[in-house]
Structure formats: C-alpha cells, structure tokens
Amino acid sequence: MGRRRVQHELISKESVRKVTFKKRRAGLKKKLSELTTLCGVTACAIICASFDHQPEIWPSPAEAARVLDKFNNFPIKRRGKYMMDQNTFLSKKISNLFERMRKERKKNRGLEMDLMFTQCLAGKDMNNFDCLEDLKDLDIC
C-alpha cells in the first residue's frame, strides 16, 4: 500500500518542526550520497536552519567549495540553463497546468459530443440540448 500525499505547510509546533527537519535533513543527505555513488556525479548541499548557529555542509566544506568552484567555472549560458528563481518556476508550472487543462477540456468536449451522438442514434429526445453549439462541433461533412 502506498503512502498518502503529505500536505506541505509550515509545522506550527516548533519541537515537532525541529524533529521533522532533522529526519528530513538526514534523508536528504542519504539521497545525495546515493546519487553521487550510483550516478557518478558530484554534488554538495548547504543546509541552513534558523535554530542552528552554522549551516551544515555536505559532504565537507572543502568538497562543497570544490563543487561550487567547478560550477562557477562553467560558462554563464550553461550555468543558467536549468537555474530558475521561484517566480520563473511557478510561471512555468502554471503555464503547463493551463495547457493540460486546455487539453483535458478538449478531450472532455469530444467525449460529450460522442455521448450526445450516441444518444441521438439511440433515439433519445434531442430537444433537451440547450444550444446548437453542440451540433456545430460535430464537423459532419
């Protein structure tokens, strides 16, 4: 059985929030370790928390500095190809969702037309269809 989807919102109780943070931070570091080992990539993480005095750096400050130097030496065009701020990310996400919604509406419209056509062939009364737009969409040649 799969896990149910977690509602992502700020945990109000600070002690629970800290415990959750520590568990998720450990999970994130484990995933990064697996990613670097299995895929042969270089990665680092800098994790800052408001209740920690210093940020935690994974795997080590020296290795993180090496990875960041390597990243900063990439040409600007290559470096920024997949980088985006939150506004750009959300704009792309919203535009993708609108496109999916448009496609689903088109698909639903086609299904509605198929249903109406089937009902017509079955001899059901067609007077209860409110608009002639449905009939115009049939594209009968």
Short mmCIF file of N, CA and C in Angstrom, two decimals, residues 11-107:
data_model
loop_
_atom_site.label_atom_id
_atom_site.label_comp_id
_atom_site.label_asym_id
_atom_site.label_seq_id
_atom_site.Cartn_x
_atom_site.Cartn_y
_atom_site.Cartn_z
N ILE A 11 4.93 23.51 9.83
CA ILE A 11 4.54 22.79 11.05
C ILE A 11 4.52 23.81 12.18
N SER A 12 3.37 23.94 12.81
CA SER A 12 3.20 25.02 13.79
C SER A 12 3.97 24.77 15.09
N LYS A 13 4.03 23.55 15.54
CA LYS A 13 4.70 23.24 16.80
C LYS A 13 6.21 23.15 16.56
N GLU A 14 6.98 24.02 17.22
CA GLU A 14 8.40 24.13 16.93
C GLU A 14 9.18 22.86 17.23
N SER A 15 8.86 22.17 18.30
CA SER A 15 9.60 20.94 18.63
C SER A 15 9.37 19.87 17.57
N VAL A 16 8.16 19.75 17.09
CA VAL A 16 7.85 18.79 16.02
C VAL A 16 8.55 19.21 14.73
N ARG A 17 8.58 20.51 14.47
CA ARG A 17 9.25 21.03 13.28
C ARG A 17 10.74 20.70 13.29
N LYS A 18 11.39 20.84 14.45
CA LYS A 18 12.82 20.54 14.56
C LYS A 18 13.08 19.05 14.33
N VAL A 19 12.26 18.20 14.92
CA VAL A 19 12.43 16.76 14.75
C VAL A 19 12.24 16.39 13.28
N THR A 20 11.21 16.94 12.66
CA THR A 20 10.95 16.66 11.24
C THR A 20 12.12 17.15 10.39
N PHE A 21 12.62 18.33 10.72
CA PHE A 21 13.76 18.88 9.98
C PHE A 21 14.97 17.94 10.06
N LYS A 22 15.27 17.48 11.26
CA LYS A 22 16.44 16.62 11.43
C LYS A 22 16.28 15.31 10.66
N LYS A 23 15.09 14.73 10.68
CA LYS A 23 14.85 13.49 9.94
C LYS A 23 14.96 13.71 8.44
N ARG A 24 14.35 14.78 7.96
CA ARG A 24 14.38 15.06 6.52
C ARG A 24 15.77 15.46 6.05
N ARG A 25 16.52 16.15 6.89
CA ARG A 25 17.89 16.52 6.55
C ARG A 25 18.74 15.25 6.41
N ALA A 26 18.56 14.31 7.32
CA ALA A 26 19.29 13.05 7.24
C ALA A 26 18.90 12.29 5.97
N GLY A 27 17.61 12.30 5.63
CA GLY A 27 17.15 11.64 4.42
C GLY A 27 17.70 12.29 3.17
N LEU A 28 17.78 13.62 3.18
CA LEU A 28 18.32 14.35 2.04
C LEU A 28 19.80 14.02 1.84
N LYS A 29 20.56 13.98 2.94
CA LYS A 29 21.98 13.66 2.84
C LYS A 29 22.17 12.23 2.34
N LYS A 30 21.31 11.31 2.79
CA LYS A 30 21.40 9.92 2.33
C LYS A 30 21.13 9.85 0.83
N LYS A 31 20.09 10.56 0.36
CA LYS A 31 19.77 10.57 -1.08
C LYS A 31 20.91 11.16 -1.89
N LEU A 32 21.51 12.23 -1.41
CA LEU A 32 22.66 12.82 -2.10
C LEU A 32 23.82 11.85 -2.18
N SER A 33 24.05 11.14 -1.10
CA SER A 33 25.13 10.15 -1.08
C SER A 33 24.86 9.06 -2.11
N GLU A 34 23.62 8.57 -2.15
CA GLU A 34 23.25 7.54 -3.13
C GLU A 34 23.40 8.07 -4.55
N LEU A 35 22.97 9.30 -4.78
CA LEU A 35 23.05 9.90 -6.11
C LEU A 35 24.50 10.00 -6.58
N THR A 36 25.38 10.45 -5.71
CA THR A 36 26.78 10.60 -6.11
C THR A 36 27.43 9.23 -6.33
N THR A 37 27.08 8.25 -5.53
CA THR A 37 27.66 6.92 -5.66
C THR A 37 27.14 6.20 -6.89
N LEU A 38 25.82 6.15 -7.05
CA LEU A 38 25.21 5.38 -8.13
C LEU A 38 25.39 6.01 -9.50
N CYS A 39 25.37 7.33 -9.57
CA CYS A 39 25.40 8.01 -10.86
C CYS A 39 26.74 8.64 -11.18
N GLY A 40 27.66 8.62 -10.25
CA GLY A 40 28.98 9.17 -10.50
C GLY A 40 28.99 10.67 -10.73
N VAL A 41 28.13 11.38 -10.04
CA VAL A 41 28.08 12.84 -10.19
C VAL A 41 28.65 13.48 -8.93
N THR A 42 29.02 14.75 -9.07
CA THR A 42 29.47 15.49 -7.89
C THR A 42 28.30 16.32 -7.40
N ALA A 43 28.15 16.38 -6.11
CA ALA A 43 27.04 17.14 -5.52
C ALA A 43 27.46 17.64 -4.15
N CYS A 44 26.82 18.70 -3.73
CA CYS A 44 27.02 19.20 -2.38
C CYS A 44 25.71 19.82 -1.92
N ALA A 45 25.61 20.00 -0.63
CA ALA A 45 24.43 20.63 -0.06
C ALA A 45 24.85 21.55 1.07
N ILE A 46 24.21 22.70 1.12
CA ILE A 46 24.39 23.63 2.22
C ILE A 46 23.02 23.82 2.83
N ILE A 47 22.86 23.35 4.05
CA ILE A 47 21.55 23.33 4.70
C ILE A 47 21.58 24.30 5.88
N CYS A 48 20.75 25.32 5.80
CA CYS A 48 20.68 26.33 6.86
C CYS A 48 19.35 26.22 7.58
N ALA A 49 19.39 26.31 8.87
CA ALA A 49 18.18 26.32 9.68
C ALA A 49 18.25 27.50 10.63
N SER A 50 17.10 28.07 10.92
CA SER A 50 17.07 29.26 11.78
C SER A 50 17.53 28.94 13.20
N PHE A 51 17.38 27.69 13.63
CA PHE A 51 17.75 27.34 15.00
C PHE A 51 19.16 26.77 15.10
N ASP A 52 19.86 26.58 13.98
CA ASP A 52 21.26 26.15 14.00
C ASP A 52 22.15 27.38 13.88
N HIS A 53 23.27 27.35 14.60
CA HIS A 53 24.17 28.51 14.57
C HIS A 53 24.93 28.59 13.25
N GLN A 54 25.30 27.44 12.69
CA GLN A 54 26.03 27.43 11.43
C GLN A 54 25.34 26.49 10.46
N PRO A 55 25.45 26.79 9.18
CA PRO A 55 24.85 25.88 8.20
C PRO A 55 25.61 24.55 8.17
N GLU A 56 24.87 23.50 7.87
CA GLU A 56 25.52 22.20 7.71
C GLU A 56 25.92 22.03 6.26
N ILE A 57 27.14 21.60 6.04
CA ILE A 57 27.66 21.46 4.68
C ILE A 57 27.95 19.98 4.45
N TRP A 58 27.41 19.47 3.35
CA TRP A 58 27.63 18.07 3.00
C TRP A 58 28.34 17.99 1.68
N PRO A 59 29.31 17.15 1.46
CA PRO A 59 29.89 16.14 2.33
C PRO A 59 30.91 16.74 3.29
N SER A 60 31.60 17.80 2.86
CA SER A 60 32.54 18.52 3.73
C SER A 60 32.69 19.92 3.16
N PRO A 61 33.12 20.88 3.96
CA PRO A 61 33.29 22.23 3.43
C PRO A 61 34.27 22.29 2.25
N ALA A 62 35.36 21.51 2.31
CA ALA A 62 36.34 21.53 1.23
C ALA A 62 35.74 20.95 -0.06
N GLU A 63 35.03 19.85 0.05
CA GLU A 63 34.41 19.23 -1.13
C GLU A 63 33.32 20.13 -1.70
N ALA A 64 32.53 20.77 -0.82
CA ALA A 64 31.49 21.69 -1.29
C ALA A 64 32.12 22.88 -2.02
N ALA A 65 33.22 23.39 -1.49
CA ALA A 65 33.91 24.51 -2.15
C ALA A 65 34.41 24.08 -3.53
N ARG A 66 34.92 22.85 -3.65
CA ARG A 66 35.40 22.34 -4.93
C ARG A 66 34.25 22.23 -5.94
N VAL A 67 33.10 21.71 -5.49
CA VAL A 67 31.93 21.57 -6.38
C VAL A 67 31.42 22.94 -6.81
N LEU A 68 31.37 23.89 -5.88
CA LEU A 68 30.90 25.23 -6.21
C LEU A 68 31.87 25.95 -7.15
N ASP A 69 33.16 25.75 -6.95
CA ASP A 69 34.14 26.34 -7.87
C ASP A 69 33.97 25.76 -9.28
N LYS A 70 33.78 24.46 -9.35
CA LYS A 70 33.57 23.82 -10.65
C LYS A 70 32.32 24.40 -11.32
N PHE A 71 31.26 24.57 -10.54
CA PHE A 71 30.02 25.14 -11.07
C PHE A 71 30.23 26.58 -11.54
N ASN A 72 30.92 27.36 -10.74
CA ASN A 72 31.14 28.77 -11.08
C ASN A 72 32.06 28.94 -12.29
N ASN A 73 32.85 27.92 -12.62
CA ASN A 73 33.73 27.99 -13.79
C ASN A 73 33.01 27.64 -15.10
N PHE A 74 31.79 27.12 -15.00
CA PHE A 74 31.00 26.87 -16.21
C PHE A 74 30.70 28.20 -16.88
N PRO A 75 30.57 28.20 -18.21
CA PRO A 75 30.12 29.42 -18.88
C PRO A 75 28.74 29.83 -18.36
N ILE A 76 28.48 31.13 -18.33
CA ILE A 76 27.22 31.65 -17.78
C ILE A 76 26.01 31.02 -18.45
N LYS A 77 26.07 30.86 -19.77
CA LYS A 77 24.93 30.31 -20.51
C LYS A 77 24.62 28.89 -20.05
N ARG A 78 25.66 28.07 -19.89
CA ARG A 78 25.46 26.69 -19.45
C ARG A 78 25.04 26.64 -17.99
N ARG A 79 25.61 27.51 -17.19
CA ARG A 79 25.31 27.53 -15.77
C ARG A 79 23.86 27.89 -15.51
N GLY A 80 23.34 28.82 -16.28
CA GLY A 80 21.99 29.30 -16.03
C GLY A 80 20.91 28.58 -16.80
N LYS A 81 21.30 27.56 -17.59
CA LYS A 81 20.33 26.90 -18.45
C LYS A 81 19.16 26.30 -17.66
N TYR A 82 19.45 25.66 -16.55
CA TYR A 82 18.40 25.00 -15.77
C TYR A 82 18.12 25.71 -14.44
N MET A 83 18.76 26.83 -14.23
CA MET A 83 18.52 27.56 -12.99
C MET A 83 17.32 28.47 -13.15
N MET A 84 16.53 28.57 -12.12
CA MET A 84 15.40 29.49 -12.16
C MET A 84 15.04 29.90 -10.74
N ASP A 85 14.47 31.09 -10.65
CA ASP A 85 14.01 31.53 -9.34
C ASP A 85 12.58 31.00 -9.14
N GLN A 86 12.04 31.29 -7.98
CA GLN A 86 10.72 30.75 -7.65
C GLN A 86 9.64 31.28 -8.59
N ASN A 87 9.71 32.56 -8.96
CA ASN A 87 8.71 33.12 -9.86
C ASN A 87 8.73 32.43 -11.22
N THR A 88 9.92 32.22 -11.77
CA THR A 88 10.03 31.55 -13.06
C THR A 88 9.52 30.12 -12.96
N PHE A 89 9.89 29.43 -11.89
CA PHE A 89 9.44 28.05 -11.69
C PHE A 89 7.92 27.99 -11.64
N LEU A 90 7.32 28.87 -10.83
CA LEU A 90 5.86 28.86 -10.70
C LEU A 90 5.18 29.27 -12.00
N SER A 91 5.74 30.22 -12.71
CA SER A 91 5.17 30.62 -14.00
C SER A 91 5.16 29.46 -14.98
N LYS A 92 6.26 28.72 -15.06
CA LYS A 92 6.32 27.56 -15.95
C LYS A 92 5.33 26.50 -15.51
N LYS A 93 5.23 26.27 -14.23
CA LYS A 93 4.30 25.27 -13.69
C LYS A 93 2.87 25.65 -14.03
N ILE A 94 2.52 26.93 -13.83
CA ILE A 94 1.17 27.40 -14.11
C ILE A 94 0.85 27.28 -15.59
N SER A 95 1.81 27.66 -16.43
CA SER A 95 1.57 27.56 -17.87
C SER A 95 1.39 26.11 -18.30
N ASN A 96 2.17 25.19 -17.74
CA ASN A 96 1.99 23.77 -18.04
C ASN A 96 0.64 23.26 -17.58
N LEU A 97 0.20 23.71 -16.41
CA LEU A 97 -1.12 23.28 -15.91
C LEU A 97 -2.25 23.83 -16.78
N PHE A 98 -2.12 25.08 -17.24
CA PHE A 98 -3.14 25.63 -18.13
C PHE A 98 -3.21 24.85 -19.44
N GLU A 99 -2.05 24.46 -19.95
CA GLU A 99 -2.03 23.68 -21.19
C GLU A 99 -2.68 22.31 -20.98
N ARG A 100 -2.36 21.67 -19.85
CA ARG A 100 -3.00 20.39 -19.54
C ARG A 100 -4.51 20.55 -19.40
N MET A 101 -4.93 21.64 -18.76
CA MET A 101 -6.35 21.89 -18.57
C MET A 101 -7.04 22.11 -19.92
N ARG A 102 -6.38 22.83 -20.83
CA ARG A 102 -6.94 23.07 -22.15
C ARG A 102 -7.12 21.74 -22.90
N LYS A 103 -6.10 20.88 -22.83
CA LYS A 103 -6.19 19.58 -23.50
C LYS A 103 -7.29 18.71 -22.89
N GLU A 104 -7.41 18.74 -21.57
CA GLU A 104 -8.46 17.95 -20.91
C GLU A 104 -9.85 18.46 -21.28
N ARG A 105 -9.99 19.77 -21.36
CA ARG A 105 -11.28 20.33 -21.77
C ARG A 105 -11.64 19.89 -23.19
N LYS A 106 -10.65 19.92 -24.08
CA LYS A 106 -10.88 19.49 -25.45
C LYS A 106 -11.28 18.02 -25.49
N LYS A 107 -10.57 17.21 -24.71
CA LYS A 107 -10.88 15.78 -24.63
C LYS A 107 -12.28 15.56 -24.07
#
